Short mmCIF file of C-alpha atoms in Angstrom, two decimals:
data_model
loop_
_atom_site.label_atom_id
_atom_site.label_comp_id
_atom_site.label_asym_id
_atom_site.label_seq_id
_atom_site.Cartn_x
_atom_site.Cartn_y
_atom_site.Cartn_z
CA MET A 1 28.39 -23.86 19.85
CA ALA A 2 26.30 -20.57 20.06
CA ASP A 3 29.18 -18.59 18.86
CA ILE A 4 29.88 -20.70 15.99
CA ASN A 5 26.14 -20.39 14.80
CA ALA A 6 26.51 -16.82 14.73
CA ASP A 7 29.81 -16.50 13.42
CA TRP A 8 29.06 -19.01 10.31
CA SER A 9 25.27 -18.79 9.75
CA ALA A 10 23.55 -16.31 7.15
CA ASP A 11 19.95 -15.43 6.93
CA SER A 12 19.14 -17.42 3.62
CA ASN A 13 16.55 -14.43 2.51
CA ASP A 14 19.10 -12.15 2.42
CA ALA A 15 21.73 -14.61 1.09
CA ILE A 16 20.09 -15.36 -2.19
CA HIS A 17 19.17 -12.35 -4.73
CA ILE A 18 17.13 -13.43 -7.73
CA SER A 19 18.08 -11.31 -11.10
CA LEU A 20 16.64 -10.96 -14.02
CA VAL A 21 19.35 -10.44 -16.61
CA THR A 22 20.06 -9.99 -20.44
CA PRO A 23 22.49 -10.45 -22.65
CA SER A 24 25.34 -7.78 -22.81
CA VAL A 25 28.90 -7.12 -24.31
CA GLY A 26 31.30 -8.77 -22.06
CA GLY A 27 28.55 -10.68 -19.89
CA THR A 28 24.70 -10.15 -18.84
CA THR A 29 23.01 -6.62 -17.32
CA SER A 30 20.61 -7.08 -14.77
CA ILE A 31 17.14 -5.51 -15.17
CA HIS A 32 15.96 -6.17 -11.58
CA THR A 33 17.14 -7.50 -8.50
CA PHE A 34 15.15 -9.33 -5.55
CA ASN A 35 15.26 -11.11 -2.69
CA PRO A 36 12.94 -14.14 -1.86
CA LYS A 37 9.95 -13.86 0.67
CA PHE A 38 10.53 -17.38 2.05
CA THR A 39 12.90 -19.70 2.04
CA TYR A 40 11.94 -22.00 5.01
CA SER A 41 10.40 -24.99 2.82
CA ILE A 42 14.22 -25.41 1.51
CA PHE A 43 16.78 -24.42 4.40
CA GLY A 44 14.31 -24.81 7.29
CA ASP A 45 11.73 -22.99 9.47
CA GLU A 46 14.68 -20.59 10.71
CA GLU A 47 15.66 -19.75 7.20
CA SER A 48 19.35 -19.90 7.73
CA ILE A 49 22.36 -21.31 6.02
CA PHE A 50 25.01 -22.57 8.54
CA GLY A 51 28.96 -22.66 7.26
CA TYR A 52 29.93 -19.78 5.31
CA GLN A 53 31.04 -16.26 5.36
CA GLY A 54 30.31 -13.66 3.26
CA LEU A 55 27.56 -15.87 1.63
CA LYS A 56 26.31 -14.44 -1.94
CA ILE A 57 23.90 -16.96 -3.80
CA ASN A 58 23.26 -15.22 -7.01
CA LEU A 59 20.25 -16.75 -9.13
CA LYS A 60 20.15 -15.48 -12.55
CA TYR A 61 17.35 -15.71 -14.86
CA ASN A 62 17.34 -14.63 -18.41
CA ALA A 63 14.67 -12.46 -18.53
CA SER A 64 12.65 -13.84 -21.87
CA ASP A 65 13.22 -17.90 -21.53
CA MET A 66 13.85 -17.72 -17.58
CA ARG A 67 16.82 -20.00 -18.09
CA PRO A 68 18.31 -20.24 -15.01
CA GLY A 69 22.38 -19.90 -13.90
CA LEU A 70 23.55 -20.18 -10.16
CA GLN A 71 26.23 -18.67 -8.40
CA ILE A 72 27.92 -19.16 -5.37
CA THR A 73 30.19 -17.19 -3.96
CA TYR A 74 31.51 -16.81 -0.18
CA ASN A 75 34.50 -15.00 1.58
CA LYS A 76 35.07 -18.22 4.00
CA LYS A 77 33.71 -22.13 4.68
CA PHE A 78 33.35 -23.76 7.62
CA LYS A 79 35.66 -26.60 7.95
CA ALA A 80 34.03 -29.64 9.05
CA VAL A 81 34.27 -31.13 12.67
CA GLY A 82 33.03 -34.25 12.91
CA ASP A 83 29.19 -34.04 12.52
CA ILE A 84 29.05 -30.52 12.22
CA GLU A 85 29.75 -29.42 8.32
CA PRO A 86 28.73 -26.46 6.22
CA THR A 87 25.44 -26.66 4.60
CA ASP A 88 25.47 -28.83 1.01
CA LEU A 89 23.83 -25.65 -1.16
CA LYS A 90 23.95 -27.73 -4.37
CA ALA A 91 22.26 -30.95 -2.51
CA VAL A 92 19.45 -28.81 -1.27
CA LEU A 93 19.02 -26.80 -4.12
CA GLU A 94 19.05 -29.35 -6.72
CA PRO A 95 15.59 -30.50 -6.01
CA PHE A 96 14.12 -26.98 -7.35
CA LEU A 97 16.37 -25.85 -10.04
CA PRO A 98 17.15 -27.78 -13.28
CA LYS A 99 20.86 -29.33 -14.08
CA THR A 100 21.87 -26.31 -16.39
CA ALA A 101 21.41 -24.05 -13.72
CA PHE A 102 24.58 -25.71 -12.16
CA GLU A 103 26.84 -24.98 -15.52
CA LYS A 104 29.56 -22.47 -15.31
CA SER A 105 28.83 -18.96 -16.03
CA SER A 106 30.49 -18.59 -18.88
CA VAL A 107 28.12 -21.65 -20.37
CA PHE A 108 24.62 -19.97 -19.13
CA GLU A 109 26.01 -16.29 -21.04
CA SER A 110 26.79 -18.09 -23.94
CA ASN A 111 23.61 -19.63 -23.75
CA ILE A 112 21.49 -17.00 -23.42
CA SER A 113 23.16 -14.84 -25.78
CA ALA A 114 22.19 -17.85 -29.05
CA ILE A 115 18.32 -16.88 -28.42
CA PRO A 116 16.91 -15.68 -31.12
CA ALA A 117 15.35 -12.28 -31.30
CA ASP A 118 12.42 -13.43 -32.65
CA TRP A 119 11.97 -15.61 -29.56
CA HIS A 120 8.32 -15.73 -27.97
CA PRO A 121 6.56 -17.14 -24.67
CA PRO A 122 5.58 -20.77 -24.86
CA GLY A 123 2.25 -21.57 -25.69
CA GLU A 124 -0.23 -19.12 -28.08
CA LEU A 125 -1.07 -15.70 -27.27
CA PHE A 126 -3.87 -14.87 -25.74
CA ARG A 127 -4.06 -10.94 -24.72
CA THR A 128 -2.24 -8.27 -24.89
CA ILE A 129 -2.31 -4.95 -22.59
CA GLU A 130 -1.68 -1.87 -22.44
CA ILE A 131 -0.84 -0.38 -18.65
CA GLY A 132 0.35 2.81 -18.01
CA GLY A 133 1.80 3.06 -21.46
CA GLU A 134 3.88 -0.32 -21.38
CA THR A 135 2.89 -3.26 -23.57
CA PHE A 136 2.04 -6.66 -21.79
CA GLU A 137 1.20 -9.88 -23.48
CA ILE A 138 0.00 -12.88 -21.77
CA TRP A 139 0.76 -16.24 -22.86
CA LYS A 140 -1.78 -19.56 -22.94
CA GLY A 141 -0.38 -23.28 -23.01
CA ASN A 142 -1.10 -26.54 -21.54
CA LEU A 143 1.54 -28.60 -19.21
CA SER A 144 1.96 -31.58 -22.08
CA ASP A 145 3.53 -29.03 -24.07
CA PRO A 146 7.38 -30.06 -23.85
CA PHE A 147 8.28 -26.33 -24.11
CA VAL A 148 5.66 -25.18 -21.68
CA GLN A 149 6.53 -27.76 -19.19
CA GLN A 150 10.43 -26.70 -19.25
CA THR A 151 9.59 -23.29 -18.39
CA ILE A 152 7.68 -24.27 -15.41
CA LYS A 153 11.00 -26.67 -14.26
CA ARG A 154 13.32 -23.26 -14.78
CA ILE A 155 10.78 -20.92 -12.78
CA GLN A 156 9.43 -23.18 -9.84
CA ILE A 157 11.71 -22.30 -7.14
CA LEU A 158 10.28 -19.10 -7.28
CA VAL A 159 6.69 -21.13 -6.15
CA PRO A 160 8.08 -21.52 -2.35
CA PHE A 161 10.40 -18.12 -2.30
CA PHE A 162 6.97 -16.40 -2.77
CA ILE A 163 4.24 -18.60 -2.15
CA GLU A 164 3.87 -19.33 1.48
CA GLY A 165 3.20 -22.82 1.75
CA GLY A 166 3.68 -22.90 -1.98
CA THR A 167 4.23 -26.48 -3.46
CA LEU A 168 5.72 -27.84 -6.65
CA LEU A 169 4.03 -29.61 -9.01
CA ASP A 170 4.07 -33.21 -10.29
CA LEU A 171 5.59 -32.79 -13.79
CA ASP A 172 6.41 -36.79 -13.99
CA GLU A 173 2.82 -37.47 -14.02
CA SER A 174 0.98 -38.87 -17.40
CA GLU A 175 0.25 -36.78 -20.20
CA ASP A 176 -3.42 -36.81 -19.67
CA ASP A 177 -3.03 -35.86 -16.01
CA LEU A 178 -0.61 -33.18 -17.55
CA GLY A 179 -2.88 -31.94 -20.02
CA ARG A 180 -5.30 -30.91 -17.42
CA TRP A 181 -3.28 -28.00 -16.58
CA THR A 182 -3.47 -24.64 -17.98
CA VAL A 183 -0.58 -21.87 -17.84
CA PHE A 184 -0.78 -18.55 -18.36
CA PHE A 185 2.41 -16.79 -18.69
CA LEU A 186 2.48 -12.89 -18.26
CA TYR A 187 5.67 -10.74 -20.21
CA GLN A 188 6.50 -7.01 -20.80
CA LYS A 189 7.01 -6.23 -24.22
CA LYS A 190 9.95 -3.74 -24.68
CA GLN A 191 10.55 -1.93 -27.72
CA SER A 192 14.57 -1.35 -27.22
CA THR A 193 16.88 0.35 -29.20
CA ALA A 194 19.87 -0.63 -28.16
CA THR A 195 22.32 -2.33 -30.79
CA PHE A 196 23.25 -5.22 -28.97
CA PHE A 197 19.51 -5.72 -27.09
CA GLU A 198 17.77 -5.65 -30.74
CA LYS A 199 19.67 -9.40 -31.27
CA SER A 200 18.01 -10.90 -28.27
CA SER A 201 14.34 -11.33 -27.19
CA SER A 202 12.11 -8.11 -26.09
CA TYR A 203 10.55 -9.89 -23.61
CA ILE A 204 10.41 -9.74 -19.62
CA PHE A 205 8.88 -12.03 -17.89
CA THR A 206 6.50 -11.03 -15.15
CA GLY A 207 4.45 -13.75 -13.38
CA PHE A 208 2.68 -16.43 -14.25
CA SER A 209 -0.51 -19.26 -12.83
CA THR A 210 -1.53 -22.21 -13.33
CA VAL A 211 -5.22 -23.40 -13.43
CA TYR A 212 -6.23 -27.07 -12.86
CA ARG A 213 -9.47 -29.02 -14.54
CA TYR A 214 -11.59 -31.37 -12.26
CA TYR A 215 -14.04 -33.35 -13.57
CA MET A 216 -17.75 -31.77 -12.04
CA TYR A 217 -20.27 -34.41 -11.86
CA THR A 218 -23.33 -33.04 -12.81
CA PRO A 219 -26.40 -35.31 -12.14
CA THR A 220 -28.97 -35.82 -14.43
CA THR A 221 -33.12 -35.29 -14.41
CA PRO A 222 -34.74 -37.00 -15.56
CA PRO A 223 -32.36 -40.41 -15.01
CA GLN A 224 -29.85 -41.11 -17.82
CA SER A 225 -31.73 -44.40 -18.92
CA PRO A 226 -35.32 -43.41 -19.20
CA ASN A 227 -35.72 -46.43 -21.56
CA GLY A 228 -34.78 -48.94 -18.96
CA ASP A 229 -31.52 -49.73 -20.33
CA LYS A 230 -28.84 -50.41 -17.53
CA ILE A 231 -25.92 -48.20 -16.95
CA ALA A 232 -22.88 -49.58 -15.34
CA PRO A 233 -22.88 -48.05 -11.97
CA GLU A 234 -18.68 -47.21 -12.36
CA PHE A 235 -16.26 -45.92 -15.11
CA THR A 236 -12.67 -44.93 -14.50
CA LEU A 237 -11.17 -41.67 -16.46
CA PRO A 238 -10.21 -41.23 -19.06
CA VAL A 239 -12.82 -43.14 -21.27
CA ASP A 240 -11.82 -44.68 -24.39
CA GLY A 241 -12.91 -42.50 -27.42
CA VAL A 242 -13.89 -39.35 -24.86
CA SER A 243 -11.40 -36.55 -24.41
CA PHE A 244 -11.53 -34.78 -20.79
CA ASP A 245 -11.29 -31.77 -22.33
CA THR A 246 -14.75 -32.05 -23.59
CA LEU A 247 -16.50 -33.03 -20.04
CA PRO A 248 -17.83 -30.45 -17.77
CA CYS A 249 -15.17 -29.61 -14.60
CA ARG A 250 -14.44 -26.97 -12.28
CA SER A 251 -11.35 -25.00 -12.97
CA ARG A 252 -9.31 -24.24 -9.94
CA ILE A 253 -6.92 -21.09 -9.95
CA SER A 254 -3.57 -22.97 -9.02
CA GLN A 255 -0.19 -21.30 -8.19
CA PHE A 256 -0.40 -16.94 -9.17
CA MET A 257 2.52 -14.82 -8.99
CA ILE A 258 3.49 -11.65 -10.40
CA LEU A 259 7.03 -10.77 -9.29
CA PRO A 260 8.20 -8.30 -6.67
CA PRO A 261 9.57 -5.61 -9.34
CA PHE A 262 5.96 -5.77 -11.32
CA GLN A 263 3.71 -5.53 -8.63
CA SER A 264 2.33 -2.35 -8.52
CA GLY A 265 0.00 -0.71 -11.52
CA GLY A 266 -3.11 -3.53 -11.25
CA LYS A 267 -1.18 -6.06 -13.31
CA GLY A 268 -2.45 -8.38 -10.78
CA SER A 269 -5.87 -7.53 -11.25
CA ILE A 270 -5.83 -7.37 -15.04
CA PHE A 271 -3.97 -10.61 -15.10
CA TYR A 272 -6.83 -12.29 -12.89
CA ASN A 273 -9.42 -10.97 -14.66
CA ALA A 274 -7.90 -12.32 -18.08
CA ILE A 275 -8.22 -15.46 -16.40
CA PHE A 276 -11.13 -15.22 -15.54
CA ASP A 277 -12.30 -14.36 -19.22
CA TYR A 278 -10.56 -16.97 -20.41
CA LEU A 279 -12.66 -19.42 -18.04
CA TYR A 280 -15.74 -17.68 -18.43
CA ASP A 281 -15.60 -18.33 -21.82
CA ASP A 282 -14.84 -21.74 -21.68
CA PRO A 283 -17.84 -23.54 -22.80
CA TYR A 284 -17.02 -26.78 -20.57
CA THR A 285 -15.89 -24.99 -17.39
CA ARG A 286 -18.94 -24.84 -14.89
CA GLU A 287 -17.38 -23.35 -12.14
CA ILE A 288 -14.20 -21.23 -11.62
CA THR A 289 -12.62 -21.53 -7.78
CA VAL A 290 -9.65 -20.65 -6.03
CA GLU A 291 -7.73 -23.56 -3.60
CA ASP A 292 -6.35 -21.94 -0.50
CA PRO A 293 -5.80 -18.05 -1.40
CA ASN A 294 -3.39 -15.85 0.82
CA GLU A 295 -5.04 -12.84 2.52
CA ALA A 296 -3.59 -10.43 -0.40
CA PHE A 297 -4.98 -12.89 -2.94
CA ASP A 298 -8.12 -12.69 -0.92
CA ASP A 299 -8.40 -8.97 -1.67
CA LEU A 300 -7.27 -8.87 -4.94
CA ARG A 301 -10.26 -11.71 -6.02
CA ASP A 302 -13.23 -10.18 -3.54
CA ILE A 303 -12.28 -6.47 -5.16
CA ASN A 304 -12.26 -7.94 -9.11
CA ASP A 305 -15.41 -10.10 -8.58
CA PHE A 306 -17.14 -7.65 -6.95
CA ALA A 307 -16.45 -4.58 -9.92
CA ARG A 308 -17.26 -7.73 -12.01
CA LEU A 309 -20.47 -8.78 -10.54
CA ARG A 310 -22.11 -5.10 -9.28
CA LYS A 311 -22.08 -3.75 -13.43
CA ASP A 312 -24.20 -7.12 -13.94
CA ALA A 313 -28.07 -6.17 -14.45
CA ARG A 314 -28.86 -9.59 -13.53
CA PHE A 315 -26.93 -9.59 -10.29
CA GLN A 316 -28.22 -5.98 -9.18
CA GLN A 317 -31.65 -7.52 -9.02
CA LEU A 318 -30.36 -9.62 -6.02
CA LYS A 319 -31.84 -7.75 -3.24
CA LEU A 320 -33.01 -8.44 0.11
CA ASN A 321 -36.75 -8.79 0.56
CA SER A 322 -37.83 -5.50 2.43
CA GLY A 323 -41.33 -7.02 3.02
CA LEU A 324 -39.98 -9.61 5.74
CA LYS A 325 -40.60 -8.85 9.46
CA ILE A 326 -38.09 -9.82 12.03
CA LYS A 327 -40.04 -11.07 15.07
CA PRO A 328 -38.04 -10.62 18.39
CA LYS A 329 -38.98 -14.19 19.03
CA GLY A 330 -39.28 -17.05 17.35
CA PRO A 331 -37.85 -18.63 13.96
CA ALA A 332 -35.41 -15.92 12.04
CA PRO A 333 -36.66 -15.48 8.27
CA THR A 334 -34.90 -17.94 5.74
CA LYS A 335 -36.16 -16.52 2.17
CA LEU A 336 -34.35 -13.07 2.33
CA PHE A 337 -33.50 -13.08 -1.40
CA ASP A 338 -34.86 -14.88 -4.55
CA THR A 339 -33.22 -17.98 -3.87
CA LYS A 340 -34.03 -19.30 -7.43
CA ALA A 341 -32.71 -16.44 -9.26
CA TYR A 342 -29.60 -16.19 -7.23
CA GLU A 343 -28.33 -19.69 -8.03
CA GLU A 344 -29.04 -19.22 -11.55
CA ILE A 345 -26.92 -16.06 -11.54
CA ARG A 346 -24.35 -17.92 -9.29
CA ALA A 347 -24.07 -20.79 -12.16
CA GLN A 348 -23.99 -18.64 -14.84
CA MET A 349 -21.61 -16.28 -13.57
CA LYS A 350 -19.41 -19.49 -12.91
CA ILE A 351 -18.66 -18.33 -9.35
CA ALA A 352 -18.03 -21.12 -6.33
CA PRO A 353 -20.73 -20.59 -3.78
CA ARG A 354 -18.94 -19.48 -1.18
CA GLN A 355 -17.36 -16.60 -3.08
CA PHE A 356 -20.70 -16.06 -4.77
CA ALA A 357 -22.08 -15.47 -1.06
CA ARG A 358 -19.40 -13.12 0.10
CA VAL A 359 -19.69 -10.88 -3.05
CA HIS A 360 -23.67 -10.74 -2.88
CA GLU A 361 -23.28 -9.39 0.93
CA MET A 362 -20.51 -6.91 -0.02
CA TYR A 363 -23.03 -5.63 -2.82
CA LEU A 364 -26.09 -5.52 -0.61
CA LEU A 365 -24.02 -3.80 2.12
CA SER A 366 -22.82 -1.10 -0.66
CA LEU A 367 -26.30 -0.50 -1.07
CA ILE A 368 -26.96 0.55 2.61
CA PRO A 369 -26.50 3.96 3.69
CA GLN A 370 -23.66 4.95 5.64
CA SER A 371 -25.88 6.54 8.17
CA VAL A 372 -27.36 3.59 9.23
CA LYS A 373 -23.88 1.23 8.91
CA GLN A 374 -21.84 1.18 11.78
CA ALA A 375 -18.84 4.00 11.46
CA PRO A 376 -15.74 2.87 9.53
CA LEU A 377 -12.42 3.01 11.01
CA HIS A 378 -9.67 5.06 9.59
CA GLU A 379 -6.13 5.43 9.92
CA ASP A 380 -6.27 9.04 10.83
CA GLU A 381 -9.39 8.75 13.11
CA GLU A 382 -10.67 6.38 15.32
CA GLU A 383 -14.44 6.88 14.20
CA THR A 384 -16.32 8.75 10.75
CA SER A 385 -18.64 11.47 12.74
CA LYS A 386 -22.21 10.58 11.66
CA LYS A 387 -23.14 14.18 12.47
CA SER A 388 -22.86 15.35 8.85
CA LEU A 389 -24.91 12.39 7.11
CA PRO A 390 -28.76 12.48 7.00
CA PRO A 391 -30.62 10.78 9.55
CA PRO A 392 -31.30 7.15 8.97
CA ASN A 393 -34.87 6.02 7.93
CA LYS A 394 -36.73 2.98 9.70
CA GLU A 395 -36.59 0.96 6.41
CA ASP A 396 -32.72 1.17 5.84
CA GLU A 397 -32.25 0.13 9.45
CA HIS A 398 -34.98 -2.86 8.67
CA ILE A 399 -33.13 -3.11 5.26
CA TYR A 400 -29.59 -3.37 7.58
CA HIS A 401 -31.10 -5.54 9.98
CA LEU A 402 -31.66 -7.75 7.32
CA TRP A 403 -28.46 -7.88 6.02
CA GLN A 404 -26.58 -8.57 9.27
CA LEU A 405 -29.11 -11.49 9.15
CA LEU A 406 -27.62 -13.37 6.11
CA VAL A 407 -24.29 -12.83 7.13
CA LYS A 408 -24.91 -14.64 10.28
CA GLN A 409 -26.97 -17.41 9.10
CA ARG A 410 -24.06 -17.92 6.56
CA LEU A 411 -21.58 -17.24 9.44
CA TYR A 412 -23.48 -19.97 11.35
CA ARG A 413 -23.95 -22.89 8.96
CA HIS A 414 -19.98 -22.67 8.01
CA ASN A 415 -19.10 -23.23 11.52
CA LYS A 416 -22.33 -25.00 13.10
CA ASP A 417 -20.03 -27.69 14.69
CA ALA A 418 -17.59 -25.65 16.06
CA LEU A 419 -20.32 -23.18 17.39
CA ALA A 420 -22.52 -26.17 18.88
CA GLN A 421 -19.84 -26.04 21.74
CA LEU A 422 -20.90 -23.00 22.69
CA ASP A 423 -23.43 -21.84 25.43
CA ARG A 424 -26.17 -20.04 23.15
CA GLY A 425 -25.00 -16.48 24.91
CA GLU A 426 -21.92 -17.24 23.95
CA ARG A 427 -23.02 -18.09 20.62
CA ILE A 428 -24.60 -15.13 19.92
CA ASP A 429 -21.56 -12.92 21.37
CA LYS A 430 -19.12 -14.36 18.87
CA LEU A 431 -21.84 -14.21 15.95
CA ASN A 432 -22.21 -10.63 16.84
CA GLU A 433 -18.55 -9.91 16.89
CA THR A 434 -17.49 -11.91 13.83
CA LEU A 435 -20.01 -9.96 11.73
CA MET A 436 -18.56 -6.54 13.15
CA GLY A 437 -15.53 -7.93 11.54
CA VAL A 438 -16.59 -9.02 8.27
CA GLU A 439 -18.51 -5.34 7.75
CA VAL A 440 -15.50 -3.36 8.35
CA ASP A 441 -13.64 -5.82 5.63
CA TYR A 442 -16.26 -5.64 3.69
CA GLY A 443 -16.32 -1.54 3.97
CA ARG A 444 -12.50 -1.39 3.30
CA LEU A 445 -12.96 -3.11 0.32
CA ILE A 446 -16.04 -1.60 -1.20
CA GLU A 447 -14.19 1.60 -0.76
CA THR A 448 -11.28 0.41 -2.41
CA VAL A 449 -13.40 -0.66 -5.51
CA ASN A 450 -15.23 3.24 -5.34
CA GLU A 451 -11.98 4.44 -5.26
CA ARG A 452 -11.00 2.89 -8.58
CA SER A 453 -14.07 3.51 -10.59
CA GLU A 454 -13.69 7.03 -9.43
CA LYS A 455 -10.43 7.50 -11.03
CA GLN A 456 -11.37 5.36 -13.91
CA LYS A 457 -13.90 7.92 -14.79
CA ALA A 458 -11.75 10.59 -14.33
CA ILE A 459 -9.25 9.16 -16.85
CA GLU A 460 -12.00 8.29 -19.25
CA ILE A 461 -12.81 11.89 -18.98
CA GLY A 462 -9.15 13.25 -19.64
CA LYS A 463 -8.53 14.27 -16.31
CA GLY A 464 -5.74 11.76 -15.39
CA LYS A 465 -3.15 9.84 -17.33
CA GLY A 466 -2.48 6.54 -18.20
CA ILE A 467 -4.62 3.36 -18.04
CA LEU A 468 -5.95 2.11 -14.67
CA ASN A 469 -7.71 -0.54 -15.58
CA GLY A 470 -8.14 -3.37 -13.12
CA GLU A 471 -5.57 -0.85 -10.70
CA TRP A 472 -5.35 -1.95 -7.01
CA LYS A 473 -2.77 -1.82 -4.85
CA GLU A 474 -3.31 -2.97 -0.98
CA GLY A 475 -3.91 0.17 1.49
CA SER A 476 -4.42 2.59 -1.29
CA CYS A 477 -8.03 3.10 0.64
CA ARG A 478 -8.21 4.86 3.60
CA ARG A 479 -9.24 2.47 5.76
CA ARG A 480 -6.20 -0.09 6.06
CA ARG A 481 -7.02 -3.76 6.55
CA ARG A 482 -6.21 -4.79 10.17
CA GLY A 483 -5.52 -7.99 9.62
CA ARG A 484 -7.80 -10.73 8.00
CA CYS A 485 -9.08 -12.27 11.06
CA LEU A 486 -12.01 -9.47 10.68
CA GLY A 487 -13.97 -12.25 9.99
CA ALA A 488 -12.68 -15.28 12.32
CA LEU A 489 -15.01 -17.76 12.15
CA GLU A 490 -15.05 -17.34 8.76
CA PHE A 491 -11.61 -18.74 8.31
CA THR A 492 -10.92 -21.36 10.68
CA ASP A 493 -12.77 -24.14 12.16
CA ASP A 494 -10.98 -24.24 15.42
CA ILE A 495 -13.19 -22.19 17.15
CA LYS A 496 -10.61 -21.33 20.23
CA GLU A 497 -8.31 -19.99 17.40
CA CYS A 498 -10.87 -17.98 15.96
CA PHE A 499 -11.39 -15.81 19.27
CA LYS A 500 -8.12 -15.42 19.34
CA MET A 501 -7.78 -14.15 16.19
CA TYR A 502 -10.19 -11.74 16.89
CA SER A 503 -9.12 -10.67 20.29
CA ARG A 504 -5.76 -9.79 18.40
CA PHE A 505 -7.64 -7.83 15.50
CA CYS A 506 -9.37 -5.69 18.24
CA ILE A 507 -5.54 -4.88 19.77
CA GLN A 508 -4.49 -4.24 16.26
CA MET A 509 -7.54 -1.82 15.82
CA ASN A 510 -6.64 0.04 19.01
CA GLU A 511 -3.18 0.09 18.02
CA GLY A 512 -3.30 1.48 14.52
CA GLY A 513 -2.40 -2.19 13.16
CA ASN A 514 0.29 -2.95 10.82
CA GLU A 515 0.05 -2.87 7.00
CA GLU A 516 2.47 -4.61 4.53
CA LYS A 517 2.90 -2.17 1.72
CA GLY A 518 2.70 -3.47 -1.84
CA GLU A 519 0.64 -5.49 -3.62
CA TRP A 520 1.29 -9.32 -2.58
CA MET A 521 -0.74 -11.23 -5.46
CA ASN A 522 0.33 -14.72 -4.85
CA GLY A 523 -1.54 -17.28 -4.44
CA ASN A 524 -0.94 -21.25 -3.69
CA VAL A 525 -3.15 -24.60 -4.39
CA ASN A 526 -1.94 -28.09 -3.54
CA ARG A 527 -4.18 -29.98 -6.42
CA ARG A 528 -4.24 -33.14 -4.50
CA ASP A 529 -6.10 -31.54 -2.07
CA GLU A 530 -9.54 -31.55 -3.20
CA ARG A 531 -11.60 -29.55 -0.81
CA ASP A 532 -14.09 -26.98 -2.46
CA GLU A 533 -15.27 -23.65 -1.56
CA ARG A 534 -19.56 -25.01 -0.83
CA GLY A 535 -19.20 -23.13 2.55
#
């Protein structure tokens, strides 16, 4: 049986080829071809397809409207023996693709050739951007729009392909529920001179993101009925005569994807910032959140939120109270900064509490001289020498200790139940270890933002070329990432797993770590999971 599996099994990640194509004389021309990153949610945990030799699954997408066409070829197919049968590829893929994807190749080619030259993406044009001499457009629509919904149906298989744990949207919900979804499409707009290509659309699909609006309850003070009128204790949405679009909401970024061929040049950062700008300007959005982001999206979000906030004059005033004293024994000080101003600015910036706290900590750390902080780790040396730095003064050291206390307090609150199971000495040790990891991770992100800022300044004064607005590539800074377990207690509620993660982090630090190149910016959220980020 093992020999049969070896001879007749194919790696599903390698067997599937995704192509963006345009119509051409005699068929199609491929612009980009790439493989999926994950297929376990479709073909099982082993990501293996049984029953074929020389298997190729070609999923072609018309580069503009993303109409799919599926072609399956193989050299040999396994003949069923009892219960052992080859994988029914059509049956497996049908839940993830529209019926039109299974039509003959000639029908697919004919349909995409018929698309008019003036075709444009669904929804309305939200923003036009120039990136490195290329033009990109962001289009915005609502999932209740049939054309937006059609595009989502066509591309939904890309969610499990490129977002770990990604789930499909439920498109069979009511129109009111679908109306809560805002969809953003990122397109490259080409200026082509080819005679045949002029007859087809000049748009090339680059990525997309979805945002869901949750009703956000805002308690009133004083009570809603000062005249004593009785108020019904319960009501059900939607309320007759009241549109959900006019109610206060928490807007959550759901799926966020940039296709592999376009994951460079800062497109993900620019796309994220455009979505943030839209939600920030929306008068009904009270808070912008992201649910279940992966590690790379965490980085992208942290970097861009930090770059945004540190330029805000109000945010810059949220500094630590240097007048506080830390006693060797007794309760630790709690009012480390102006909490009232802090909360007012957080609400104005519409950033979720935990994310705002992390960016605030990052900003405060960036103000502390390097001579005081722990030495950063670099890929070409174990530790940066402090001999060339000016000696630390007592005031800077005091601010640094206040910063450490601030982070420890947040980490403790976030993991209170898990830490309560440990002895006092163990709690202190684990908090100190996690604090070190958080500081290293913050330092990496701060350095990335600083490098990006310096490059942008060089461009603005004519020392560089191209547009670097929002540019970020994972691994661009010298301080490479050594694993997201850097803040172990912060990222899981299982304290034992935290300690294991931190041990692996230390091993990675000693061995040089492992890093995936490229700008992976895919993140997914299951809308049904309504956990918030109140940390």
